[in-house]
PDB file of C-alpha atoms in Angstrom:
ATOM      1  CA  MET X  16     127.566 125.651 141.929  1.00 47.00           C
ATOM      2  CA  SER X  17     130.402 125.143 143.582  1.00 47.00           C
ATOM      3  CA  GLY X  18     133.689 123.256 141.980  1.00 47.00           C
ATOM      4  CA  CYS X  19     131.588 120.715 142.886  1.00 51.00           C
ATOM      5  CA  GLU X  20     128.824 119.915 140.201  1.00 51.00           C
ATOM      6  CA  LYS X  21     128.582 122.997 137.593  1.00 52.00           C
ATOM      7  CA  GLU X  22     125.908 123.291 135.178  1.00 56.00           C
ATOM      8  CA  LEU X  23     126.990 124.399 131.747  1.00 54.00           C
ATOM      9  CA  LEU X  24     124.152 125.779 128.975  1.00 51.00           C
ATOM     10  CA  GLY X  25     126.531 125.899 126.664  1.00 51.00           C
ATOM     11  CA  LYS X  26     126.144 123.805 123.168  1.00 66.00           C
ATOM     12  CA  VAL X  27     126.052 120.890 123.161  1.00 84.00           C
ATOM     13  CA  SER X  28     126.653 119.235 119.405  1.00 89.00           C
ATOM     14  CA  PHE X  29     124.642 116.273 118.205  1.00 93.00           C
ATOM     15  CA  GLU X  30     126.231 115.546 115.345  1.00 93.00           C
ATOM     16  CA  ASN X  31     127.604 112.052 116.085  1.00 94.00           C
ATOM     17  CA  ILE X  32     125.079 110.552 118.950  1.00 97.00           C
ATOM     18  CA  ALA X  33     126.128 106.872 120.501  1.00 97.00           C
ATOM     19  CA  VAL X  34     123.226 105.714 121.634  1.00 97.00           C
ATOM     20  CA  VAL X  35     125.370 102.258 123.644  1.00 97.00           C
ATOM     21  CA  TYR X  36     123.824  99.522 125.697  1.00 96.00           C
ATOM     22  CA  ASN X  37     124.411  97.091 128.156  1.00 93.00           C
ATOM     23  CA  GLY X  38     124.308  93.453 126.839  1.00 89.00           C
ATOM     24  CA  ASP X  39     123.517  92.796 130.145  1.00 87.00           C
ATOM     25  CA  VAL X  40     120.536  94.387 131.012  1.00 84.00           C
ATOM     26  CA  PRO X  41     117.335  92.752 129.403  1.00 82.00           C
ATOM     27  CA  GLU X  42     115.418  94.586 125.832  1.00 92.00           C
ATOM     28  CA  SER X  43     118.690  97.309 125.574  1.00 94.00           C
ATOM     29  CA  CYS X  44     119.922  96.659 122.300  1.00 95.00           C
ATOM     30  CA  SER X  45     116.349  96.113 121.686  1.00 95.00           C
ATOM     31  CA  THR X  46     115.673  99.896 123.260  1.00 95.00           C
ATOM     32  CA  ALA X  47     118.403 100.970 121.737  1.00 96.00           C
ATOM     33  CA  GLU X  48     117.441 100.775 118.238  1.00 96.00           C
ATOM     34  CA  VAL X  49     113.770 101.755 119.057  1.00 96.00           C
ATOM     35  CA  VAL X  50     116.323 105.431 120.769  1.00 96.00           C
ATOM     36  CA  VAL X  51     117.665 105.480 117.447  1.00 97.00           C
ATOM     37  CA  GLY X  52     113.942 105.216 115.666  1.00 96.00           C
ATOM     38  CA  VAL X  53     113.013 108.582 117.287  1.00 95.00           C
ATOM     39  CA  LEU X  54     115.804 110.245 117.269  1.00 96.00           C
ATOM     40  CA  GLY X  55     115.246 109.837 112.745  1.00 95.00           C
ATOM     41  CA  SER X  56     112.262 111.018 113.523  1.00 94.00           C
ATOM     42  CA  HIS X  57     113.637 114.431 115.224  1.00 93.00           C
ATOM     43  CA  GLY X  58     116.382 114.229 112.102  1.00 94.00           C
ATOM     44  CA  LEU X  59     119.452 112.996 114.498  1.00 94.00           C
ATOM     45  CA  ASN X  60     122.114 110.614 113.334  1.00 92.00           C
ATOM     46  CA  ALA X  61     122.408 108.033 115.759  1.00 96.00           C
ATOM     47  CA  GLU X  62     124.976 104.653 115.415  1.00 96.00           C
ATOM     48  CA  ILE X  63     124.507 101.656 118.851  1.00 97.00           C
ATOM     49  CA  VAL X  64     127.051 100.503 120.531  1.00 96.00           C
ATOM     50  CA  PRO X  65     127.503  98.575 123.383  1.00 96.00           C
ATOM     51  CA  SER X  66     128.926  99.387 126.584  1.00 94.00           C
ATOM     52  CA  THR X  67     132.144  97.824 126.240  1.00 91.00           C
ATOM     53  CA  VAL X  68     133.375  99.621 123.401  1.00 91.00           C
ATOM     54  CA  SER X  69     134.516 103.249 122.502  1.00 93.00           C
ATOM     55  CA  SER X  70     133.250 105.279 119.568  1.00 93.00           C
ATOM     56  CA  LYS X  71     135.970 107.301 118.127  1.00 91.00           C
ATOM     57  CA  GLN X  72     133.228 109.810 116.919  1.00 93.00           C
ATOM     58  CA  ALA X  73     130.871 110.587 119.493  1.00 96.00           C
ATOM     59  CA  THR X  74     130.095 112.979 120.528  1.00 96.00           C
ATOM     60  CA  PHE X  75     127.395 113.058 122.828  1.00 97.00           C
ATOM     61  CA  ILE X  76     126.473 109.656 124.170  1.00 97.00           C
ATOM     62  CA  ILE X  77     122.852 108.545 125.254  1.00 97.00           C
ATOM     63  CA  THR X  78     122.847 104.669 128.174  1.00 97.00           C
ATOM     64  CA  VAL X  79     120.301 102.578 127.908  1.00 96.00           C
ATOM     65  CA  GLY X  80     120.444 100.163 130.805  1.00 93.00           C
ATOM     66  CA  GLY X  81     120.747 100.517 133.993  1.00 90.00           C
ATOM     67  CA  ASP X  82     122.981 103.036 136.581  1.00 91.00           C
ATOM     68  CA  GLY X  83     126.070 100.827 136.345  1.00 92.00           C
ATOM     69  CA  THR X  84     125.740 101.862 131.890  1.00 94.00           C
ATOM     70  CA  LEU X  85     126.024 105.251 132.611  1.00 96.00           C
ATOM     71  CA  LEU X  86     128.604 104.785 135.096  1.00 96.00           C
ATOM     72  CA  LYS X  87     130.685 102.877 133.150  1.00 95.00           C
ATOM     73  CA  ALA X  88     129.996 105.813 130.331  1.00 96.00           C
ATOM     74  CA  ALA X  89     130.561 108.202 132.443  1.00 96.00           C
ATOM     75  CA  ARG X  90     134.450 106.499 133.145  1.00 95.00           C
ATOM     76  CA  ILE X  91     135.735 105.586 129.022  1.00 94.00           C
ATOM     77  CA  TYR X  92     133.686 109.808 128.260  1.00 94.00           C
ATOM     78  CA  ASN X  93     134.293 110.740 130.460  1.00 84.00           C
ATOM     79  CA  GLU X  94     135.015 114.624 128.006  1.00 85.00           C
ATOM     80  CA  LEU X  95     131.282 113.798 126.522  1.00 95.00           C
ATOM     81  CA  PRO X  96     127.505 115.094 128.030  1.00 96.00           C
ATOM     82  CA  ILE X  97     125.295 111.771 129.134  1.00 97.00           C
ATOM     83  CA  LEU X  98     121.999 111.242 129.757  1.00 96.00           C
ATOM     84  CA  GLY X  99     120.490 107.765 131.162  1.00 95.00           C
ATOM     85  CA  ILE X 100     117.519 106.139 129.993  1.00 94.00           C
ATOM     86  CA  ASN X 101     116.778 103.447 132.248  1.00 91.00           C
ATOM     87  CA  LEU X 102     116.431 100.071 132.766  1.00 90.00           C
ATOM     88  CA  GLY X 103     117.078  98.935 135.913  1.00 72.00           C
ATOM     89  CA  ARG X 104     114.833  98.980 138.559  1.00 73.00           C
ATOM     90  CA  LEU X 105     116.175 102.338 140.505  1.00 69.00           C
ATOM     91  CA  GLY X 106     117.494 104.236 137.557  1.00 74.00           C
ATOM     92  CA  PHE X 107     119.315 107.183 140.552  1.00 81.00           C
ATOM     93  CA  LEU X 108     121.582 108.566 137.095  1.00 89.00           C
ATOM     94  CA  ALA X 109     118.943 108.274 134.441  1.00 86.00           C
ATOM     95  CA  GLN X 110     116.503 110.570 133.246  1.00 86.00           C
ATOM     96  CA  ALA X 111     113.673 109.300 131.889  1.00 88.00           C
ATOM     97  CA  GLY X 112     111.847 106.192 131.058  1.00 89.00           C
ATOM     98  CA  PRO X 113     111.721 104.205 127.379  1.00 91.00           C
ATOM     99  CA  ASP X 114     108.298 105.178 127.519  1.00 91.00           C
ATOM    100  CA  GLU X 115     109.034 109.067 127.518  1.00 91.00           C
ATOM    101  CA  LEU X 116     111.567 109.310 124.872  1.00 93.00           C
ATOM    102  CA  ASP X 117     109.881 111.476 122.429  1.00 93.00           C
ATOM    103  CA  VAL X 118     109.708 113.912 125.135  1.00 92.00           C
ATOM    104  CA  VAL X 119     112.986 113.930 125.787  1.00 93.00           C
ATOM    105  CA  ILE X 120     114.387 113.651 122.205  1.00 94.00           C
ATOM    106  CA  GLY X 121     112.474 116.465 121.752  1.00 93.00           C
ATOM    107  CA  LYS X 122     113.404 118.715 124.794  1.00 92.00           C
ATOM    108  CA  LEU X 123     117.580 118.167 123.575  1.00 92.00           C
ATOM    109  CA  LYS X 124     117.019 118.682 120.327  1.00 90.00           C
ATOM    110  CA  ASN X 125     114.799 122.418 122.005  1.00 90.00           C
ATOM    111  CA  ASN X 126     118.336 123.514 123.971  1.00 90.00           C
ATOM    112  CA  GLU X 127     116.196 122.465 127.446  1.00 91.00           C
ATOM    113  CA  PHE X 128     118.682 120.619 129.663  1.00 92.00           C
ATOM    114  CA  VAL X 129     121.688 121.389 131.775  1.00 90.00           C
ATOM    115  CA  ILE X 130     124.756 119.806 131.667  1.00 92.00           C
ATOM    116  CA  GLN X 131     125.796 119.482 135.443  1.00 92.00           C
ATOM    117  CA  GLU X 132     130.202 118.756 135.447  1.00 94.00           C
ATOM    118  CA  ARG X 133     130.819 116.117 138.378  1.00 95.00           C
ATOM    119  CA  MET X 134     133.480 115.615 140.368  1.00 96.00           C
ATOM    120  CA  MET X 135     135.483 112.068 139.513  1.00 97.00           C
ATOM    121  CA  LEU X 136     137.490 110.184 141.840  1.00 98.00           C
ATOM    122  CA  SER X 137     141.196 108.688 140.324  1.00 97.00           C
ATOM    123  CA  ALA X 138     143.800 105.711 141.509  1.00 96.00           C
ATOM    124  CA  PHE X 139     146.872 104.960 140.228  1.00 94.00           C
ATOM    125  CA  ASP X 140     147.893 108.092 139.034  1.00 91.00           C
ATOM    126  CA  GLY X 141     144.469 108.188 136.482  1.00 92.00           C
ATOM    127  CA  LYS X 142     144.586 105.105 135.679  1.00 93.00           C
ATOM    128  CA  VAL X 143     141.307 104.150 137.621  1.00 96.00           C
ATOM    129  CA  THR X 144     138.778 106.478 137.467  1.00 96.00           C
ATOM    130  CA  ALA X 145     135.469 105.996 139.561  1.00 97.00           C
ATOM    131  CA  LEU X 146     131.573 108.281 139.273  1.00 97.00           C
ATOM    132  CA  ASN X 147     130.673 106.813 142.084  1.00 97.00           C
ATOM    133  CA  ASP X 148     133.162 105.439 143.987  1.00 98.00           C
ATOM    134  CA  ILE X 149     136.384 103.167 145.181  1.00 98.00           C
ATOM    135  CA  VAL X 150     135.978 100.364 147.588  1.00 97.00           C
ATOM    136  CA  ILE X 151     138.640  99.011 149.077  1.00 95.00           C
ATOM    137  CA  LYS X 152     138.875  94.735 150.602  1.00 91.00           C
ATOM    138  CA  GLY X 153     140.596  92.303 151.248  1.00 83.00           C
ATOM    139  CA  ASP X 154     140.994  89.278 148.973  1.00 77.00           C
ATOM    140  CA  THR X 155     140.148  86.878 152.196  1.00 71.00           C
ATOM    141  CA  PHE X 156     136.320  86.244 152.100  1.00 64.00           C
ATOM    142  CA  SER X 157     135.470  85.014 155.084  1.00 65.00           C
ATOM    143  CA  ARG X 158     137.667  87.001 157.024  1.00 75.00           C
ATOM    144  CA  THR X 159     138.575  91.125 158.158  1.00 84.00           C
ATOM    145  CA  SER X 160     141.043  92.898 156.634  1.00 86.00           C
ATOM    146  CA  ARG X 161     143.225  95.285 159.136  1.00 89.00           C
ATOM    147  CA  LEU X 162     143.472  98.802 156.549  1.00 92.00           C
ATOM    148  CA  TYR X 163     145.791 101.182 157.552  1.00 94.00           C
ATOM    149  CA  LEU X 164     144.181 105.376 156.275  1.00 96.00           C
ATOM    150  CA  PHE X 165     146.996 108.062 155.619  1.00 97.00           C
ATOM    151  CA  ILE X 166     145.372 111.433 154.332  1.00 98.00           C
ATOM    152  CA  ASN X 167     148.117 114.065 153.134  1.00 98.00           C
ATOM    153  CA  ASP X 168     150.674 111.120 153.902  1.00 96.00           C
ATOM    154  CA  LYS X 169     149.323 111.651 157.667  1.00 97.00           C
ATOM    155  CA  PRO X 170     148.264 108.675 159.873  1.00 96.00           C
ATOM    156  CA  VAL X 171     144.480 109.255 160.630  1.00 96.00           C
ATOM    157  CA  CYS X 172     143.064 105.257 161.759  1.00 93.00           C
ATOM    158  CA  ASP X 173     143.907 102.027 162.490  1.00 92.00           C
ATOM    159  CA  TYR X 174     140.570  99.836 160.714  1.00 93.00           C
ATOM    160  CA  LEU X 175     139.681  96.859 161.416  1.00 92.00           C
ATOM    161  CA  ALA X 176     136.643  96.510 158.751  1.00 92.00           C
ATOM    162  CA  ASP X 177     136.064  94.683 155.991  1.00 92.00           C
ATOM    163  CA  GLY X 178     136.327  97.573 153.549  1.00 93.00           C
ATOM    164  CA  LEU X 179     136.554 101.129 152.745  1.00 96.00           C
ATOM    165  CA  ILE X 180     134.619 102.825 150.418  1.00 98.00           C
ATOM    166  CA  ILE X 181     136.021 106.167 149.262  1.00 98.00           C
ATOM    167  CA  SER X 182     133.272 107.769 147.196  1.00 98.00           C
ATOM    168  CA  THR X 183     131.691 111.569 145.439  1.00 98.00           C
ATOM    169  CA  PRO X 184     129.224 113.226 146.567  1.00 97.00           C
ATOM    170  CA  THR X 185     127.426 111.354 143.693  1.00 96.00           C
ATOM    171  CA  GLY X 186     127.972 108.288 145.038  1.00 96.00           C
ATOM    172  CA  SER X 187     126.943 109.039 148.293  1.00 95.00           C
ATOM    173  CA  THR X 188     123.232 106.976 147.551  1.00 92.00           C
ATOM    174  CA  ALA X 189     125.039 103.828 146.013  1.00 92.00           C
ATOM    175  CA  TYR X 190     126.983 102.333 149.054  1.00 95.00           C
ATOM    176  CA  THR X 191     128.115 104.436 150.965  1.00 95.00           C
ATOM    177  CA  LEU X 192     124.222 105.011 151.769  1.00 93.00           C
ATOM    178  CA  SER X 193     123.933 101.676 152.002  1.00 92.00           C
ATOM    179  CA  ALA X 194     127.480 100.896 154.330  1.00 95.00           C
ATOM    180  CA  GLY X 195     125.776 104.092 156.889  1.00 94.00           C
ATOM    181  CA  GLY X 196     127.631 106.930 154.839  1.00 96.00           C
ATOM    182  CA  PRO X 197     125.749 110.621 154.899  1.00 95.00           C
ATOM    183  CA  VAL X 198     123.907 111.605 151.897  1.00 93.00           C
ATOM    184  CA  ILE X 199     126.109 114.555 150.258  1.00 94.00           C
ATOM    185  CA  ALA X 200     124.439 116.762 148.241  1.00 93.00           C
ATOM    186  CA  PRO X 201     126.482 116.360 144.383  1.00 90.00           C
ATOM    187  CA  GLY X 202     126.824 120.714 144.851  1.00 89.00           C
ATOM    188  CA  VAL X 203     129.283 120.265 147.903  1.00 94.00           C
ATOM    189  CA  ASP X 204     133.223 119.898 146.255  1.00 94.00           C
ATOM    190  CA  ALA X 205     133.642 116.838 149.705  1.00 97.00           C
ATOM    191  CA  VAL X 206     134.953 113.567 149.494  1.00 98.00           C
ATOM    192  CA  VAL X 207     133.399 110.261 151.799  1.00 98.00           C
ATOM    193  CA  ILE X 208     135.575 107.870 153.649  1.00 98.00           C
ATOM    194  CA  VAL X 209     133.186 104.699 155.712  1.00 98.00           C
ATOM    195  CA  PRO X 210     134.596 101.621 156.127  1.00 96.00           C
ATOM    196  CA  ILE X 211     132.955  98.804 156.011  1.00 95.00           C
ATOM    197  CA  CYS X 212     131.220  96.621 159.352  1.00 92.00           C
ATOM    198  CA  PRO X 213     133.946  98.055 161.273  1.00 93.00           C
ATOM    199  CA  HIS X 214     135.053  96.110 164.438  1.00 90.00           C
ATOM    200  CA  THR X 215     134.670  99.413 166.402  1.00 86.00           C
ATOM    201  CA  LEU X 216     131.869 101.740 167.843  1.00 84.00           C
ATOM    202  CA  THR X 217     134.029 104.164 167.189  1.00 85.00           C
ATOM    203  CA  ALA X 218     134.584 104.326 163.384  1.00 89.00           C
ATOM    204  CA  ARG X 219     133.149 106.533 162.204  1.00 92.00           C
ATOM    205  CA  PRO X 220     131.572 108.813 158.294  1.00 96.00           C
ATOM    206  CA  LEU X 221     135.540 110.954 157.486  1.00 97.00           C
ATOM    207  CA  VAL X 222     133.772 114.151 154.803  1.00 98.00           C
ATOM    208  CA  ILE X 223     137.140 115.382 154.052  1.00 98.00           C
ATOM    209  CA  PRO X 224     137.905 117.907 151.406  1.00 98.00           C
ATOM    210  CA  SER X 225     138.215 116.713 147.852  1.00 97.00           C
ATOM    211  CA  LYS X 226     141.183 118.294 147.630  1.00 97.00           C
ATOM    212  CA  GLU X 227     143.711 115.783 150.582  1.00 98.00           C
ATOM    213  CA  VAL X 228     145.576 113.271 148.584  1.00 98.00           C
ATOM    214  CA  ILE X 229     143.661 109.992 150.232  1.00 98.00           C
ATOM    215  CA  LYS X 230     146.252 106.784 150.813  1.00 97.00           C
ATOM    216  CA  ILE X 231     145.132 103.065 151.763  1.00 95.00           C
ATOM    217  CA  SER X 232     147.981 100.648 152.503  1.00 91.00           C
ATOM    218  CA  SER X 233     147.206  96.642 154.397  1.00 88.00           C
ATOM    219  CA  CYS X 234     148.864  94.836 157.267  1.00 77.00           C
ATOM    220  CA  ASP X 235     152.105  92.656 156.060  1.00 65.00           C
ATOM    221  CA  THR X 236     150.617  89.622 157.135  1.00 65.00           C
ATOM    222  CA  CYS X 237     147.301  90.170 154.967  1.00 70.00           C
ATOM    223  CA  SER X 238     146.762  87.991 151.728  1.00 74.00           C
ATOM    224  CA  GLY X 239     146.718  90.924 150.216  1.00 81.00           C
ATOM    225  CA  ILE X 240     143.135  93.209 148.983  1.00 88.00           C
ATOM    226  CA  LYS X 241     141.384  94.319 145.834  1.00 91.00           C
ATOM    227  CA  LEU X 242     140.642  97.508 144.630  1.00 95.00           C
ATOM    228  CA  SER X 243     136.639  97.882 142.869  1.00 96.00           C
ATOM    229  CA  ALA X 244     135.536 101.250 140.608  1.00 97.00           C
ATOM    230  CA  ASP X 245     131.631 102.090 140.642  1.00 97.00           C
ATOM    231  CA  GLY X 246     131.913  98.166 141.536  1.00 93.00           C
ATOM    232  CA  GLN X 247     133.178  97.015 138.076  1.00 93.00           C
ATOM    233  CA  THR X 248     136.952  97.245 138.182  1.00 89.00           C
ATOM    234  CA  THR X 249     138.372  95.316 140.002  1.00 92.00           C
ATOM    235  CA  ILE X 250     142.294  95.570 140.901  1.00 93.00           C
ATOM    236  CA  ASP X 251     144.460  92.842 143.088  1.00 91.00           C
ATOM    237  CA  MET X 252     146.815  94.744 145.105  1.00 89.00           C
ATOM    238  CA  ALA X 253     150.281  92.933 147.176  1.00 85.00           C
ATOM    239  CA  ALA X 254     149.457  93.404 150.777  1.00 79.00           C
ATOM    240  CA  ASP X 255     152.451  95.165 150.567  1.00 80.00           C
ATOM    241  CA  GLU X 256     151.498  98.182 148.600  1.00 87.00           C
ATOM    242  CA  TYR X 257     149.472 100.225 149.141  1.00 91.00           C
ATOM    243  CA  VAL X 258     146.771 102.969 147.001  1.00 95.00           C
ATOM    244  CA  LYS X 259     146.502 106.261 146.412  1.00 97.00           C
ATOM    245  CA  ILE X 260     143.235 108.185 145.516  1.00 98.00           C
ATOM    246  CA  GLU X 261     143.142 111.455 145.354  1.00 98.00           C
ATOM    247  CA  LYS X 262     140.158 113.524 142.979  1.00 97.00           C
ATOM    248  CA  SER X 263     140.228 112.748 139.353  1.00 97.00           C
ATOM    249  CA  LYS X 264     141.634 116.086 136.913  1.00 95.00           C
ATOM    250  CA  TYR X 265     138.136 114.269 134.335  1.00 94.00           C
ATOM    251  CA  ARG X 266     134.366 115.172 135.465  1.00 94.00           C
ATOM    252  CA  ALA X 267     131.237 112.788 134.458  1.00 96.00           C
ATOM    253  CA  LYS X 268     128.894 115.335 132.349  1.00 95.00           C
ATOM    254  CA  LEU X 269     125.149 114.544 132.791  1.00 94.00           C
ATOM    255  CA  VAL X 270     123.026 115.881 131.127  1.00 93.00           C
ATOM    256  CA  VAL X 271     120.067 117.414 133.164  1.00 90.00           C
ATOM    257  CA  LEU X 272     116.934 117.097 131.845  1.00 89.00           C
ATOM    258  CA  ASN X 273     114.352 120.398 132.350  1.00 86.00           C
ATOM    259  CA  ASN X 274     112.123 119.438 134.918  1.00 77.00           C
ATOM    260  CA  GLU X 275     110.224 119.937 138.004  1.00 61.00           C
ATOM    261  CA  ASN X 276     110.471 116.949 139.429  1.00 67.00           C
ATOM    262  CA  ASN X 277     114.128 115.361 138.329  1.00 65.00           C
ATOM    263  CA  GLY X 278     116.437 117.805 140.418  1.00 72.00           C
ATOM    264  CA  PHE X 279     118.486 115.369 143.349  1.00 77.00           C
ATOM    265  CA  TYR X 280     116.496 116.316 146.378  1.00 77.00           C
ATOM    266  CA  SER X 281     113.327 115.221 144.789  1.00 77.00           C
ATOM    267  CA  ILE X 282     114.923 112.085 143.421  1.00 74.00           C
ATOM    268  CA  LEU X 283     115.589 111.333 146.612  1.00 78.00           C
ATOM    269  CA  ARG X 284     112.637 111.746 147.657  1.00 78.00           C
ATOM    270  CA  GLN X 285     110.868 109.821 144.667  1.00 75.00           C
ATOM    271  CA  LYS X 286     113.580 107.432 144.541  1.00 70.00           C
ATOM    272  CA  LEU X 287     114.666 106.378 148.001  1.00 74.00           C
ATOM    273  CA  GLN X 288     111.994 107.377 149.738  1.00 70.00           C
ATOM    274  CA  TRP X 289     114.108 110.052 151.513  1.00 72.00           C
ATOM    275  CA  GLY X 290     111.218 111.805 154.009  1.00 68.00           C
ATOM    276  CA  VAL X 291     108.402 109.903 153.473  1.00 67.00           C
ATOM    277  CA  ALA X 292     106.055 108.847 156.218  1.00 69.00           C
ATOM    278  CA  PRO X 293     105.114 105.098 156.603  1.00 65.00           C
ATOM    279  CA  VAL X 294     101.847 104.211 155.217  1.00 65.00           C
ATOM    280  CA  ARG X 295      99.710 102.889 158.894  1.00 66.00           C
TER     281      ARG X 295
END
């Protein structure tokens, strides 16, 4: 595996399992209670934790909700293995649905899984992290923004656009894909830069090595810009500020069960209908 995605086969501790639920997702809390019950039937103890707080004792995380719940947990528990149970629509990062709980927990107990380390991004000297992407937009909804991109302190491009997406390979199947960016396999050690609705036909996505340091600033006459991490954490910035984005020292650790149908390319085809011919 590359430096971006590593499969770790070391022993995982199930001593303190935290079942993290999203209160905004219907049935998330009740499903979390079911998960705890199934864990108990397998001789494993767990606590139920809302996604808004952090468990200090946890050694293993199970999220119950959509991909957003898993993304939030990845930022909070970036040193711990995370398994996603999907209650959302797509569930690209999750491994199973609620109806598969008994099989899933059985696979965990039998060590029928690997842990994939996924690259994350950081901004503001590590104060903000993201597993999917960091997005920069102007703070005026009705107007485009002029944004300046620097890589390793060298000017690269001036964008007149609705914003810029800085994405990891994990995030390339999310907002980046919707904005016309490429799909990047998790094993590729790279960062994707995609303009959102640029006002020029020459502004195309960039794929750069993950070691590069990205800086983005806005014009002095703009009223300000906004930064969001994984679409969840939002920060307001003054027009004369710049943001530095680079590869985080932390990595998300996603639990991937041994299953023929949950590899990256299988999920791409099944959940995004990639390469599937239209039905006549």
